[in-house]
Short mmCIF file of C-alpha atoms and ligand atoms in Angstrom, two decimals:
data_model
loop_
_atom_site.label_atom_id
_atom_site.label_comp_id
_atom_site.label_asym_id
_atom_site.label_seq_id
_atom_site.Cartn_x
_atom_site.Cartn_y
_atom_site.Cartn_z
CA MET A 304 -7.89 -35.78 18.14
CA ASN A 305 -5.20 -36.77 15.67
CA ASP A 306 -2.03 -37.87 17.56
CA ASP A 307 0.26 -37.59 14.53
CA ARG A 308 -0.69 -33.97 13.93
CA SER A 309 0.02 -33.00 17.54
CA ALA A 310 3.72 -33.87 17.01
CA GLU A 311 4.06 -31.43 14.11
CA PRO A 312 5.16 -27.82 14.65
CA MET A 313 2.33 -25.30 14.88
CA ILE A 314 2.20 -23.36 11.62
CA ASP A 315 0.95 -19.82 12.09
CA GLN A 316 -2.53 -19.45 10.67
CA ARG A 317 -1.47 -16.43 8.62
CA ILE A 318 0.77 -18.59 6.41
CA ASN A 319 -0.75 -19.35 3.03
CA ARG A 320 1.52 -21.75 1.16
CA ASP A 321 0.30 -20.46 -2.20
CA ASN A 322 1.85 -17.08 -1.35
CA ILE A 323 5.32 -18.38 -0.45
CA LEU A 324 7.91 -17.18 -2.99
CA GLU A 325 11.11 -18.88 -4.21
CA GLN A 326 13.31 -15.78 -4.00
CA VAL A 327 13.19 -12.10 -3.03
CA ARG A 328 15.71 -9.26 -3.19
CA VAL A 329 15.22 -6.36 -0.79
CA PHE A 330 16.89 -2.98 -0.28
CA ALA A 331 16.78 -1.27 3.15
CA PRO A 332 18.06 2.25 3.78
CA ALA A 333 20.73 3.81 5.94
CA THR A 334 19.50 5.94 8.82
CA VAL A 335 20.53 8.97 10.85
CA ALA A 336 19.86 7.93 14.45
CA ASN A 337 19.46 10.38 17.35
CA MET A 338 18.62 13.31 15.03
CA ILE A 339 21.33 15.10 17.06
CA CYS A 340 19.22 15.90 20.17
CA GLY A 341 17.21 12.68 20.64
CA PHE A 342 19.68 10.02 21.78
CA ASP A 343 18.11 6.56 21.26
CA VAL A 344 14.62 8.00 20.62
CA LEU A 345 14.69 9.77 17.22
CA GLY A 346 15.89 8.79 13.77
CA PHE A 347 15.19 9.14 10.06
CA ALA A 348 15.83 7.08 6.96
CA VAL A 349 17.70 8.32 3.88
CA ASP A 350 17.41 7.31 0.22
CA ALA A 351 20.99 6.11 -0.11
CA PRO A 352 23.17 4.35 0.81
CA GLY A 353 21.51 1.10 1.87
CA ASP A 354 22.05 -2.66 1.91
CA GLU A 355 20.61 -5.44 -0.22
CA VAL A 356 19.60 -8.94 0.84
CA THR A 357 18.64 -11.76 -1.51
CA MET A 358 16.83 -14.68 0.11
CA THR A 359 16.22 -17.99 -1.62
CA LYS A 360 13.99 -20.77 -0.35
CA VAL A 361 15.69 -24.19 -0.39
CA ASP A 362 14.58 -27.68 0.64
CA ARG A 363 17.24 -28.23 3.33
CA PRO A 364 16.07 -26.69 6.65
CA GLY A 365 18.30 -24.08 8.29
CA VAL A 366 19.41 -20.58 7.38
CA ARG A 367 22.77 -20.16 5.64
CA ILE A 368 24.76 -17.14 4.48
CA ASN A 369 26.15 -17.90 1.02
CA SER A 370 27.98 -14.64 0.49
CA ILE A 371 28.60 -11.17 1.88
CA GLU A 372 29.92 -8.45 -0.42
CA GLY A 373 31.26 -5.07 0.61
CA ASP A 374 32.23 -5.86 4.23
CA ASP A 375 35.97 -6.53 3.67
CA GLY A 376 35.44 -9.89 5.34
CA ARG A 377 34.46 -8.31 8.66
CA LEU A 378 30.99 -9.75 9.16
CA PRO A 379 30.39 -13.26 10.52
CA LEU A 380 29.16 -15.96 8.16
CA ASP A 381 28.09 -18.04 11.17
CA PRO A 382 24.28 -17.94 10.90
CA ASP A 383 23.85 -17.58 14.68
CA GLN A 384 26.11 -14.53 14.84
CA ASN A 385 25.10 -12.72 11.69
CA THR A 386 22.10 -10.48 12.35
CA VAL A 387 20.47 -11.15 8.98
CA SER A 388 20.44 -14.94 9.31
CA ALA A 389 19.76 -15.01 13.06
CA CYS A 390 16.71 -12.76 12.70
CA ALA A 391 15.40 -14.63 9.64
CA MET A 392 15.73 -17.91 11.55
CA LYS A 393 13.76 -16.49 14.47
CA VAL A 394 10.94 -15.40 12.17
CA LEU A 395 10.84 -18.87 10.57
CA GLU A 396 10.84 -20.55 13.99
CA ASP A 397 8.11 -18.32 15.40
CA LEU A 398 5.90 -18.98 12.38
CA GLY A 399 6.45 -22.73 12.77
CA LEU A 400 8.22 -23.15 9.42
CA ALA A 401 11.82 -23.83 10.49
CA ASP A 402 11.59 -27.61 9.94
CA GLU A 403 9.80 -27.33 6.63
CA PHE A 404 12.37 -25.62 4.42
CA GLY A 405 15.53 -23.55 4.60
CA ILE A 406 16.82 -20.16 3.46
CA GLU A 407 20.00 -19.12 1.70
CA ILE A 408 21.14 -15.52 1.98
CA GLU A 409 23.31 -13.20 -0.08
CA LEU A 410 24.10 -9.85 1.53
CA VAL A 411 25.48 -6.88 -0.39
CA LYS A 412 26.62 -3.98 1.75
CA HIS A 413 26.75 -0.56 0.15
CA MET A 414 27.90 1.29 3.23
CA PRO A 415 30.79 1.01 5.60
CA ILE A 416 30.51 -0.86 8.91
CA GLY A 417 30.95 1.30 12.01
CA SER A 418 30.11 4.47 10.07
CA GLY A 419 27.20 5.83 12.14
CA LEU A 420 24.77 5.30 9.28
CA GLY A 421 22.95 2.31 10.73
CA SER A 422 24.90 -0.22 8.69
CA SER A 423 23.93 -3.28 10.72
CA SER A 424 20.33 -2.03 10.94
CA ALA A 425 20.00 -1.68 7.17
CA SER A 426 21.14 -5.31 6.72
CA THR A 427 18.92 -6.58 9.53
CA VAL A 428 15.85 -4.72 8.29
CA ALA A 429 16.48 -5.87 4.69
CA GLY A 430 16.70 -9.45 5.97
CA VAL A 431 13.62 -9.36 8.20
CA TYR A 432 11.60 -7.61 5.49
CA ALA A 433 12.85 -10.19 2.95
CA ILE A 434 11.87 -13.26 4.98
CA ASN A 435 8.43 -11.78 5.58
CA ALA A 436 8.02 -11.01 1.86
CA LEU A 437 9.22 -14.50 0.95
CA LEU A 438 6.50 -15.95 3.21
CA GLY A 439 3.77 -13.81 1.64
CA ASN A 440 3.87 -10.99 4.23
CA PRO A 441 2.24 -12.74 7.20
CA LEU A 442 3.58 -10.11 9.65
CA SER A 443 3.00 -6.35 9.78
CA LYS A 444 5.92 -3.91 10.01
CA GLU A 445 5.03 -3.35 13.68
CA GLU A 446 5.33 -7.11 14.26
CA LEU A 447 8.68 -7.21 12.44
CA LEU A 448 10.25 -4.46 14.53
CA PRO A 449 11.05 -6.56 17.66
CA TYR A 450 13.02 -8.99 15.43
CA CYS A 451 15.05 -6.06 14.11
CA ILE A 452 15.74 -4.82 17.65
CA GLU A 453 17.01 -8.31 18.54
CA GLY A 454 19.32 -7.97 15.53
CA GLU A 455 20.77 -4.75 16.99
CA LYS A 456 21.51 -6.63 20.21
CA ILE A 457 23.47 -9.22 18.23
CA ALA A 458 25.32 -6.52 16.25
CA CYS A 459 26.36 -4.16 19.03
CA GLY A 460 25.17 -5.57 22.34
CA HIS A 461 22.34 -3.07 22.79
CA GLY A 462 18.78 -3.07 21.46
CA HIS A 463 18.32 0.58 20.56
CA ALA A 464 15.63 1.12 17.91
CA ASP A 465 16.47 4.53 16.49
CA ASN A 466 18.12 2.99 13.40
CA VAL A 467 15.92 -0.06 12.81
CA ALA A 468 12.59 1.74 13.36
CA PRO A 469 13.11 4.41 10.67
CA ALA A 470 14.85 1.88 8.36
CA LEU A 471 11.78 -0.38 8.62
CA MET A 472 8.98 2.19 8.81
CA GLY A 473 10.58 4.88 6.63
CA GLY A 474 10.37 8.59 7.45
CA ILE A 475 11.13 10.11 10.83
CA THR A 476 10.32 7.98 13.86
CA LEU A 477 10.10 8.61 17.57
CA ILE A 478 10.59 5.74 20.02
CA ARG A 479 8.31 7.15 22.69
CA SER A 480 8.92 4.10 24.88
CA TYR A 481 10.97 0.90 24.73
CA ASP A 482 8.92 -1.01 27.27
CA PRO A 483 6.30 -1.35 26.02
CA LEU A 484 7.54 -0.52 22.55
CA ASP A 485 5.74 2.60 21.31
CA ILE A 486 6.81 3.94 17.91
CA ILE A 487 5.39 7.19 16.56
CA ALA A 488 5.72 8.27 12.92
CA LEU A 489 6.49 12.00 12.74
CA PRO A 490 5.76 14.40 9.87
CA VAL A 491 8.53 14.90 7.33
CA PRO A 492 8.89 18.58 6.43
CA GLU A 493 8.81 19.26 2.71
CA GLY A 494 12.30 20.09 1.44
CA MET A 495 14.30 18.79 4.39
CA TYR A 496 17.70 17.43 3.30
CA ALA A 497 20.59 15.74 5.02
CA GLY A 498 24.17 16.29 3.93
CA ILE A 499 26.21 13.44 5.38
CA VAL A 500 29.99 13.05 5.52
CA PHE A 501 31.66 9.83 6.59
CA PRO A 502 35.31 10.45 7.51
CA HIS A 503 37.21 7.18 7.20
CA VAL A 504 37.79 6.34 10.82
CA ASP A 505 36.18 3.40 12.53
CA VAL A 506 33.93 4.11 15.52
CA PRO A 507 32.13 0.93 16.61
CA THR A 508 28.74 1.70 18.22
CA ARG A 509 29.64 -0.60 21.12
CA ASP A 510 32.70 1.57 21.97
CA ALA A 511 30.92 4.87 21.35
CA ARG A 512 28.17 3.85 23.79
CA GLN A 513 30.67 2.93 26.50
CA LEU A 514 31.98 6.51 26.53
CA ILE A 515 28.65 7.98 27.54
CA LYS A 516 28.12 8.86 31.18
CA GLU A 517 25.42 6.93 33.05
CA ARG A 518 24.32 10.08 34.89
CA ILE A 519 23.73 13.54 33.48
CA ALA A 520 23.30 16.94 35.09
CA LEU A 521 19.72 18.16 35.49
CA LYS A 522 20.60 21.47 33.80
CA ASP A 523 21.78 19.55 30.70
CA ALA A 524 18.67 17.36 30.75
CA VAL A 525 16.50 20.49 30.81
CA VAL A 526 18.26 21.85 27.71
CA GLN A 527 18.04 18.51 25.93
CA TRP A 528 14.37 17.77 26.54
CA GLY A 529 13.54 21.35 25.56
CA ASN A 530 15.34 20.66 22.29
CA VAL A 531 13.61 17.33 21.69
CA ALA A 532 10.23 18.91 22.29
CA GLY A 533 11.19 21.88 20.10
CA LEU A 534 12.23 19.57 17.28
CA ILE A 535 8.93 17.67 17.40
CA ALA A 536 6.99 20.96 17.40
CA GLY A 537 9.14 22.18 14.48
CA LEU A 538 8.38 19.04 12.46
CA TYR A 539 4.63 19.44 13.04
CA ARG A 540 4.73 23.15 12.19
CA ASN A 541 7.08 22.73 9.21
CA ASP A 542 9.16 25.41 10.94
CA PHE A 543 12.77 25.03 9.78
CA SER A 544 14.08 27.74 12.07
CA LEU A 545 12.67 25.92 15.10
CA ILE A 546 13.95 22.58 13.77
CA GLY A 547 17.43 24.04 13.33
CA ARG A 548 17.74 25.65 16.74
CA SER A 549 16.33 22.55 18.44
CA MET A 550 18.77 20.09 16.86
CA GLN A 551 21.53 20.74 19.41
CA ASP A 552 23.06 18.12 21.66
CA VAL A 553 24.63 19.17 24.97
CA ILE A 554 24.88 15.65 26.38
CA ILE A 555 26.29 13.13 23.90
CA GLU A 556 28.11 15.28 21.32
CA PRO A 557 30.66 16.80 23.72
CA VAL A 558 31.76 13.28 24.71
CA ARG A 559 31.70 11.57 21.33
CA ALA A 560 33.05 14.43 19.21
CA ILE A 561 36.56 13.64 20.43
CA LEU A 562 36.43 10.39 18.41
CA ILE A 563 35.75 12.31 15.20
CA PRO A 564 38.68 14.09 13.56
CA GLN A 565 38.02 17.73 12.58
CA PHE A 566 34.54 17.72 14.17
CA ALA A 567 34.64 21.39 15.27
CA GLU A 568 36.05 22.49 11.89
CA MET A 569 33.38 20.51 9.99
CA LYS A 570 30.67 22.08 12.13
CA GLU A 571 32.02 25.55 11.40
CA ILE A 572 32.06 24.87 7.66
CA ALA A 573 28.49 23.49 7.75
CA MET A 574 27.06 26.41 9.71
CA ALA A 575 28.94 28.98 7.59
CA ASN A 576 27.43 27.41 4.45
CA GLY A 577 23.80 27.51 5.54
CA ALA A 578 23.17 24.38 7.65
CA LEU A 579 20.16 24.59 9.95
CA SER A 580 22.03 22.34 12.35
CA PHE A 581 25.02 20.00 12.40
CA GLY A 582 25.96 17.05 14.57
CA ILE A 583 26.93 13.40 14.81
CA SER A 584 24.96 10.82 12.84
CA GLY A 585 24.15 7.94 15.19
CA SER A 586 27.25 6.99 17.14
CA GLY A 587 29.55 8.52 14.48
CA PRO A 588 31.99 9.06 12.90
CA SER A 589 29.58 10.22 10.18
CA VAL A 590 28.33 13.75 10.65
CA VAL A 591 25.13 15.26 9.35
CA ALA A 592 24.08 18.74 8.31
CA ILE A 593 20.33 19.37 8.16
CA THR A 594 19.36 21.80 5.43
CA GLN A 595 16.31 23.24 3.75
CA SER A 596 17.53 22.48 0.22
CA GLU A 597 19.47 19.86 -1.73
CA GLU A 598 21.82 22.51 -3.11
CA VAL A 599 22.86 23.70 0.35
CA ALA A 600 23.41 20.11 1.52
CA GLN A 601 25.55 19.50 -1.59
CA THR A 602 27.66 22.63 -1.01
CA ILE A 603 28.23 21.72 2.64
CA THR A 604 29.31 18.14 1.93
CA ASN A 605 31.61 19.35 -0.90
CA GLU A 606 33.23 21.97 1.33
CA ILE A 607 33.70 19.53 4.20
CA LYS A 608 35.18 16.93 1.87
CA LYS A 609 37.64 19.50 0.47
CA HIS A 610 38.66 20.37 4.01
CA LEU A 611 39.15 16.70 4.97
CA ASP A 612 41.15 16.09 1.77
CA LYS A 613 43.55 18.84 2.86
CA GLN A 614 43.92 17.05 6.21
CA GLU A 615 44.54 13.79 4.29
CA ILE A 616 41.39 12.23 5.74
CA GLU A 617 39.45 10.21 3.20
CA SER A 618 35.69 10.55 3.26
CA ASN A 619 32.43 9.67 1.53
CA THR A 620 29.58 12.11 1.14
CA TYR A 621 25.86 11.53 0.73
CA VAL A 622 23.05 14.00 0.11
CA SER A 623 19.51 12.78 0.60
CA SER A 624 15.99 13.80 1.43
CA VAL A 625 14.14 11.75 4.04
CA ASN A 626 13.21 8.30 2.71
CA VAL A 627 9.56 7.83 3.60
CA GLU A 628 9.25 4.35 2.07
CA GLY A 629 11.69 2.25 4.12
CA PRO A 630 12.62 -1.13 2.62
CA ARG A 631 11.63 -2.04 -0.93
CA ILE A 632 11.49 -5.17 -3.04
CA LEU A 633 14.00 -5.04 -5.90
CA ASN A 634 12.72 -7.91 -8.05
N1 LIG B 482 21.30 5.79 19.44
C1 LIG B 482 22.43 4.97 19.06
C2 LIG B 482 23.68 5.58 19.65
C3 LIG B 482 22.52 4.90 17.58
O1 LIG B 482 23.84 6.80 19.53
O2 LIG B 482 24.49 4.85 20.21
C4 LIG B 482 23.67 4.08 17.07
O3 LIG B 482 23.71 4.14 15.65
#
């Protein structure tokens, strides 16, 4: 036995030093959590917007945030409080590399914080995917997911996975169980589009979660689990009519819609212009119309934006198919 070696940190056997890179730049996508009827258990990724993380390996141990763009100074630069750095540090520690070298991070946010588009999740997933890529991909996506869920806890105090799972895995994901974690990839129907509108009001996930009642009526639960099951069946059958009539939320939407200006009017516009369904994206204030074509999604977002303009409410719109890839390396 070699006494000197026993004092060194255990380096995970999957680390091959020849595969460690100097720098990586990663994009991770925004997500529509809940998919209207599946609070905390369903979500899908979109093509845009998304966040970018650049990670650079440096000699000095520790993880540092060098810059954050696009957050209006709202995100913490303290590496313990920022989800990107905190999660990257945890990966380095768990792989036994934290004393060997350090990481410097640049984060570019392309979507608003508190928008209901999984803003913190996109950054966290980009960061966790980036550190893994920098180290030569020692961990699988399934192994990376718990780090991303920890990131959600740092960001909003709760470890829901319906943003980070689709952002990391791509496509539509079901969180069948949180304990133990059981993530199921669902089929993505050909031609499914999301028309998303973000009205410029701030709804922090933490606050939007506090509004929700701890207990729900059995009659509402019956409606909701019928809808969740109907949505899953619709995805497997590629049945847009079933998907549309199943994406209804009788539990969360009535409570949260009051935080979103013009919600009822936006829903009316979406349904009148051919949406299969319409509801809140994640914890809001973004709203989402599910459609069977890009053109319909475009018309709906244009019409809603025109309506919000008249009400002097600024907004951003996004039209996207489901992003089946998840994060991607940009360099
Ligand atoms: N399921 C979470 C919620 C998603 O609705 O609070 C937050 O983006």
